[in-house]
Amino acid sequence: MDAIKIIEKLAKTAQKEKTLQIDVSKAVMLEIGLLRQENAGMIPFEWFAGISAVAASIITVFSLNAWRYIADPFIQLFMPLQGVLPW
Amino acid sequence: MENLDWDDIQASLGGDEAAFERLVRRYQEQIAQLCWRFSRDSAVCERLVQDTFVEAYMSLRSYKAKAPFLHWLKKIATRAGYRFWKEQDKEKRFVPLEELDFAAPDNEQELEPGKAAEILHAMLERLDSSERLVLTLMYFEDCPIKEIAERMGWTGAGTKMRAMRARRKLKKIAEKEKILEKLEWMQ
């Protein structure tokens, strides 16, 4: 008989194995309770995203205003020489 | 039964913990049976079952009821078991096949199921995690290739290839360990 055939026969027998009886319900609920307590102090993701978006818009408004006052330092270097330079 | 599941899922999402506890009690036996295929250590198996239900609770909102709830749970359990194997890969130690009992039981033509499972488990653990997973689900759970692919998010062709490669390797292992001679009485 082929090795694979023997293995398949072994598998058919193995399928009948009675597996262990466990009750994890209490342990699962306890772990879920602990995780919920841990998460209770945290800001939900949607809130965090919202707050970040508001903060980003405020910064954008201020930076647009500031942009107008930014002058090119290179131009400022040649400003006093405007009358002297031939171009 | 499925309506019952849906009601309990909705209640759990609404914060009713007793409803989720009912779901755990309803399916823990089937999930334990699956997790037993990933580890024959009862403490590890129990941990895997627990992790499966905790993960299910945390992602309960993503369950869209396209398939029965048990299928969804089995998908989570399979991935938890696979993760466990991946972690174990680093310190891979095999149960020597010589230590296992291959002897024919008295007056019986078939090996005891527990013994057969132990031998098969010991042989499969010599494969890579992905190959081991495919054959474990095929042999122990009678899972078709398509379902294995769906559970793991793999392609059908890729899963089929893994199964072929795994079978070839397993055949070599069986020949090397002289499994045919040891189980001669089964033939």
CSV table of C-alpha atoms in Angstrom, one decimal:
chain,number,residue,atom,x,y,z
A,1,MET,CA,0.0,0.0,0.0
A,2,ASP,CA,1.1,3.5,-0.8
A,3,ALA,CA,2.3,5.7,2.2
A,4,ILE,CA,-0.3,8.3,1.3
A,5,LYS,CA,-3.1,5.7,1.4
A,6,ILE,CA,-2.0,4.6,4.9
A,7,ILE,CA,-1.9,8.3,6.0
A,8,GLU,CA,-5.4,8.8,4.6
A,9,LYS,CA,-6.6,5.7,6.4
A,10,LEU,CA,-4.9,7.1,9.6
A,11,ALA,CA,-6.7,10.4,9.1
A,12,LYS,CA,-10.1,8.8,8.7
A,13,THR,CA,-9.6,7.0,12.1
A,14,ALA,CA,-8.2,10.2,13.6
A,15,GLN,CA,-11.3,12.1,12.7
A,16,LYS,CA,-13.3,9.9,15.2
A,17,GLU,CA,-11.2,11.1,18.1
A,18,LYS,CA,-13.2,12.6,20.9
A,19,THR,CA,-11.6,15.9,21.8
A,20,LEU,CA,-11.5,17.6,25.1
A,21,GLN,CA,-14.5,19.1,26.8
A,22,ILE,CA,-13.9,22.6,28.0
A,23,ASP,CA,-15.9,25.5,29.2
A,24,VAL,CA,-14.2,28.8,28.5
A,25,SER,CA,-17.3,31.0,28.7
A,26,LYS,CA,-16.5,32.5,32.1
A,27,ALA,CA,-12.8,33.1,31.2
A,28,VAL,CA,-13.8,34.7,27.8
A,29,MET,CA,-16.3,37.0,29.5
A,30,LEU,CA,-13.7,38.0,32.1
A,31,GLU,CA,-11.1,38.8,29.5
A,32,ILE,CA,-13.6,40.8,27.5
A,33,GLY,CA,-14.6,42.7,30.6
A,34,LEU,CA,-10.9,43.6,31.3
A,35,LEU,CA,-10.3,44.7,27.7
A,36,ARG,CA,-13.4,46.9,27.8
A,37,GLN,CA,-12.2,48.5,31.0
A,38,GLU,CA,-8.8,49.1,29.4
A,39,ASN,CA,-10.5,50.6,26.3
A,40,ALA,CA,-12.9,52.7,28.3
A,41,GLY,CA,-10.2,55.3,29.1
A,42,MET,CA,-9.2,55.6,25.4
A,43,ILE,CA,-10.6,58.1,22.9
A,44,PRO,CA,-12.4,56.2,20.1
A,45,PHE,CA,-10.7,56.3,16.8
A,46,GLU,CA,-13.4,58.4,15.1
A,47,TRP,CA,-13.1,61.0,17.8
A,48,PHE,CA,-9.4,61.0,17.5
A,49,ALA,CA,-9.6,61.5,13.8
A,50,GLY,CA,-12.1,64.3,14.2
A,51,ILE,CA,-10.0,66.2,16.7
A,52,SER,CA,-7.0,65.8,14.5
A,53,ALA,CA,-8.9,67.2,11.5
A,54,VAL,CA,-10.0,70.2,13.4
A,55,ALA,CA,-6.5,70.9,14.7
A,56,ALA,CA,-5.1,70.5,11.2
A,57,SER,CA,-7.6,73.1,9.7
A,58,ILE,CA,-6.8,75.7,12.4
A,59,ILE,CA,-3.1,75.3,11.6
A,60,THR,CA,-3.8,75.6,7.9
A,61,VAL,CA,-5.7,78.9,8.4
A,62,PHE,CA,-2.9,80.4,10.4
A,63,SER,CA,-0.2,79.2,8.0
A,64,LEU,CA,-2.0,80.7,5.0
A,65,ASN,CA,-2.0,84.1,6.7
A,66,ALA,CA,1.6,83.7,7.7
A,67,TRP,CA,2.5,82.8,4.1
A,68,ARG,CA,1.6,86.3,2.9
A,69,TYR,CA,4.3,87.8,5.1
A,70,ILE,CA,7.0,85.5,4.0
A,71,ALA,CA,9.5,87.4,1.9
A,72,ASP,CA,12.3,85.8,-0.2
A,73,PRO,CA,15.6,86.5,1.6
A,74,PHE,CA,17.4,86.4,-1.7
A,75,ILE,CA,15.4,89.3,-3.1
A,76,GLN,CA,15.9,91.2,0.2
A,77,LEU,CA,19.6,90.9,-0.3
A,78,PHE,CA,19.5,92.7,-3.6
A,79,MET,CA,16.8,95.3,-2.8
A,80,PRO,CA,19.3,98.0,-1.5
A,81,LEU,CA,21.3,97.7,-4.7
A,82,GLN,CA,18.3,98.1,-7.0
A,83,GLY,CA,19.6,101.5,-8.4
A,84,VAL,CA,23.2,100.5,-8.6
A,85,LEU,CA,23.0,97.2,-10.6
A,86,PRO,CA,22.8,97.5,-14.3
A,87,TRP,CA,19.9,95.0,-14.8
B,1,MET,CA,-30.4,28.3,15.0
B,2,GLU,CA,-29.0,31.0,12.7
B,3,ASN,CA,-31.8,33.4,13.8
B,4,LEU,CA,-30.9,32.6,17.3
B,5,ASP,CA,-27.2,33.5,16.5
B,6,TRP,CA,-28.2,36.7,14.8
B,7,ASP,CA,-30.3,37.8,17.8
B,8,ASP,CA,-27.5,37.1,20.2
B,9,ILE,CA,-25.0,38.9,17.9
B,10,GLN,CA,-27.2,42.0,17.8
B,11,ALA,CA,-27.8,41.8,21.6
B,12,SER,CA,-24.0,41.5,22.1
B,13,LEU,CA,-23.4,44.5,20.0
B,14,GLY,CA,-25.9,46.4,22.1
B,15,GLY,CA,-23.8,45.6,25.2
B,16,ASP,CA,-25.6,42.4,26.4
B,17,GLU,CA,-22.7,40.3,27.7
B,18,ALA,CA,-25.0,37.3,28.5
B,19,ALA,CA,-25.9,37.1,24.8
B,20,PHE,CA,-22.2,36.7,23.9
B,21,GLU,CA,-21.7,34.2,26.6
B,22,ARG,CA,-24.6,32.1,25.1
B,23,LEU,CA,-22.7,32.2,21.7
B,24,VAL,CA,-19.5,31.0,23.4
B,25,ARG,CA,-21.4,28.1,25.1
B,26,ARG,CA,-23.1,27.2,21.8
B,27,TYR,CA,-19.9,26.9,19.8
B,28,GLN,CA,-17.0,26.3,22.1
B,29,GLU,CA,-17.1,22.6,21.6
B,30,GLN,CA,-16.7,22.8,17.8
B,31,ILE,CA,-14.0,25.5,18.2
B,32,ALA,CA,-12.2,23.3,20.8
B,33,GLN,CA,-12.3,20.4,18.4
B,34,LEU,CA,-10.6,22.6,15.7
B,35,CYS,CA,-8.1,24.0,18.1
B,36,TRP,CA,-7.1,20.5,19.2
B,37,ARG,CA,-5.8,20.0,15.7
B,38,PHE,CA,-3.3,22.9,16.3
B,39,SER,CA,-2.1,21.8,19.7
B,40,ARG,CA,-2.6,18.5,21.6
B,41,ASP,CA,-1.7,20.3,24.8
B,42,SER,CA,-5.0,21.0,26.6
B,43,ALA,CA,-3.8,24.3,28.2
B,44,VAL,CA,-2.6,25.6,24.8
B,45,CYS,CA,-5.8,24.4,23.1
B,46,GLU,CA,-7.9,26.1,25.8
B,47,ARG,CA,-6.0,29.4,25.3
B,48,LEU,CA,-6.6,29.2,21.5
B,49,VAL,CA,-10.3,28.7,22.0
B,50,GLN,CA,-10.4,31.6,24.4
B,51,ASP,CA,-8.4,33.9,22.0
B,52,THR,CA,-10.8,32.9,19.2
B,53,PHE,CA,-13.8,34.1,21.1
B,54,VAL,CA,-12.2,37.3,22.4
B,55,GLU,CA,-11.1,38.2,18.9
B,56,ALA,CA,-14.6,37.4,17.6
B,57,TYR,CA,-16.1,39.7,20.2
B,58,MET,CA,-13.7,42.5,19.3
B,59,SER,CA,-14.5,42.2,15.6
B,60,LEU,CA,-18.2,41.3,15.9
B,61,ARG,CA,-19.2,44.4,14.0
B,62,SER,CA,-17.4,43.1,10.9
B,63,TYR,CA,-19.5,39.9,10.8
B,64,LYS,CA,-22.0,40.5,8.0
B,65,ALA,CA,-23.8,37.1,8.2
B,66,LYS,CA,-22.9,36.1,4.7
B,67,ALA,CA,-21.9,32.7,6.1
B,68,PRO,CA,-23.0,30.9,9.3
B,69,PHE,CA,-21.5,32.3,12.4
B,70,LEU,CA,-19.7,29.0,13.1
B,71,HIS,CA,-17.8,29.4,9.7
B,72,TRP,CA,-16.7,32.9,10.7
B,73,LEU,CA,-15.6,31.6,14.1
B,74,LYS,CA,-13.7,28.7,12.5
B,75,LYS,CA,-11.9,31.2,10.2
B,76,ILE,CA,-10.7,33.2,13.3
B,77,ALA,CA,-9.7,29.9,15.1
B,78,THR,CA,-7.8,28.7,12.1
B,79,ARG,CA,-5.8,31.9,11.9
B,80,ALA,CA,-5.2,31.9,15.6
B,81,GLY,CA,-3.9,28.4,15.4
B,82,TYR,CA,-1.7,29.2,12.4
B,83,ARG,CA,-0.3,32.2,14.2
B,84,PHE,CA,0.5,29.9,17.1
B,85,TRP,CA,2.4,27.5,14.8
B,86,LYS,CA,4.3,30.4,13.3
B,87,GLU,CA,5.5,31.4,16.8
B,88,GLN,CA,6.4,27.8,17.5
B,89,ASP,CA,8.4,27.6,14.3
B,90,LYS,CA,11.4,29.4,15.8
B,91,GLU,CA,11.8,26.7,18.5
B,92,LYS,CA,10.6,23.8,16.5
B,93,ARG,CA,10.9,20.5,18.3
B,94,PHE,CA,9.3,17.3,17.1
B,95,VAL,CA,7.9,14.4,19.0
B,96,PRO,CA,10.2,11.5,17.9
B,97,LEU,CA,8.1,9.1,16.0
B,98,GLU,CA,9.9,6.2,17.7
B,99,GLU,CA,8.2,7.2,20.9
B,100,LEU,CA,4.8,6.7,19.6
B,101,ASP,CA,2.9,3.4,19.8
B,102,PHE,CA,2.2,1.9,16.4
B,103,ALA,CA,1.2,-1.5,17.7
B,104,ALA,CA,-2.0,-3.1,16.6
B,105,PRO,CA,-4.7,-3.1,19.3
B,106,ASP,CA,-5.9,-6.6,20.4
B,107,ASN,CA,-8.6,-8.1,18.3
B,108,GLU,CA,-9.1,-4.9,16.4
B,109,GLN,CA,-8.5,-3.9,12.8
B,110,GLU,CA,-8.3,-0.2,13.5
B,111,LEU,CA,-6.0,1.9,15.5
B,112,GLU,CA,-7.6,3.8,18.4
B,113,PRO,CA,-8.7,7.3,17.1
B,114,GLY,CA,-6.6,9.1,19.7
B,115,LYS,CA,-3.5,7.2,18.8
B,116,ALA,CA,-4.1,7.7,15.1
B,117,ALA,CA,-4.5,11.4,15.6
B,118,GLU,CA,-1.3,11.5,17.7
B,119,ILE,CA,0.8,9.8,15.0
B,120,LEU,CA,-0.7,12.0,12.2
B,121,HIS,CA,-0.1,15.1,14.3
B,122,ALA,CA,3.5,14.1,14.9
B,123,MET,CA,4.1,13.5,11.2
B,124,LEU,CA,2.4,16.7,10.1
B,125,GLU,CA,4.4,18.9,12.5
B,126,ARG,CA,7.5,18.1,10.4
B,127,LEU,CA,6.1,20.2,7.6
B,128,ASP,CA,6.2,24.0,7.1
B,129,SER,CA,3.4,25.8,8.9
B,130,SER,CA,1.4,26.6,5.7
B,131,GLU,CA,1.8,23.1,4.3
B,132,ARG,CA,0.9,21.6,7.7
B,133,LEU,CA,-2.2,23.8,7.9
B,134,VAL,CA,-3.5,22.6,4.5
B,135,LEU,CA,-3.1,18.9,5.3
B,136,THR,CA,-4.3,19.3,8.9
B,137,LEU,CA,-7.6,20.8,7.6
B,138,MET,CA,-7.9,18.3,4.8
B,139,TYR,CA,-7.1,15.2,6.9
B,140,PHE,CA,-8.7,16.1,10.2
B,141,GLU,CA,-11.5,18.4,9.2
B,142,ASP,CA,-12.3,17.0,5.7
B,143,CYS,CA,-12.0,20.6,4.5
B,144,PRO,CA,-11.9,21.1,0.7
B,145,ILE,CA,-9.2,23.3,-0.9
B,146,LYS,CA,-11.6,26.1,-1.6
B,147,GLU,CA,-12.6,26.4,2.0
B,148,ILE,CA,-9.0,26.3,3.2
B,149,ALA,CA,-8.2,29.1,0.8
B,150,GLU,CA,-11.2,31.2,1.9
B,151,ARG,CA,-10.3,30.7,5.6
B,152,MET,CA,-6.8,31.8,5.1
B,153,GLY,CA,-7.3,34.5,2.4
B,154,TRP,CA,-5.1,32.5,0.0
B,155,THR,CA,-5.7,31.8,-3.7
B,156,GLY,CA,-7.2,28.5,-4.7
B,157,ALA,CA,-4.3,27.7,-7.0
B,158,GLY,CA,-1.7,28.6,-4.3
B,159,THR,CA,-3.5,26.4,-1.7
B,160,LYS,CA,-3.7,23.5,-4.2
B,161,MET,CA,0.1,23.8,-4.8
B,162,ARG,CA,0.7,23.8,-1.1
B,163,ALA,CA,-1.3,20.7,-0.7
B,164,MET,CA,0.6,18.9,-3.5
B,165,ARG,CA,3.9,19.9,-2.1
B,166,ALA,CA,2.9,18.9,1.4
B,167,ARG,CA,1.7,15.5,0.3
B,168,ARG,CA,5.0,14.9,-1.5
B,169,LYS,CA,7.0,15.9,1.6
B,170,LEU,CA,4.7,13.8,3.9
B,171,LYS,CA,5.2,10.8,1.7
B,172,LYS,CA,9.0,11.2,2.0
B,173,ILE,CA,8.7,11.6,5.8
B,174,ALA,CA,6.6,8.4,6.0
B,175,GLU,CA,9.1,6.5,4.0
B,176,LYS,CA,12.1,7.8,6.0
B,177,GLU,CA,10.4,7.0,9.3
B,178,LYS,CA,9.3,3.6,7.9
B,179,ILE,CA,5.7,4.3,8.7
B,180,LEU,CA,4.6,1.6,6.2
B,181,GLU,CA,6.4,-1.1,8.1
B,182,LYS,CA,5.2,0.2,11.4
B,183,LEU,CA,1.6,0.2,10.3
B,184,GLU,CA,1.9,-2.9,8.2
B,185,TRP,CA,-1.0,-4.6,10.1
B,186,MET,CA,-3.3,-1.8,8.8
B,187,GLN,CA,-2.8,-2.7,5.2
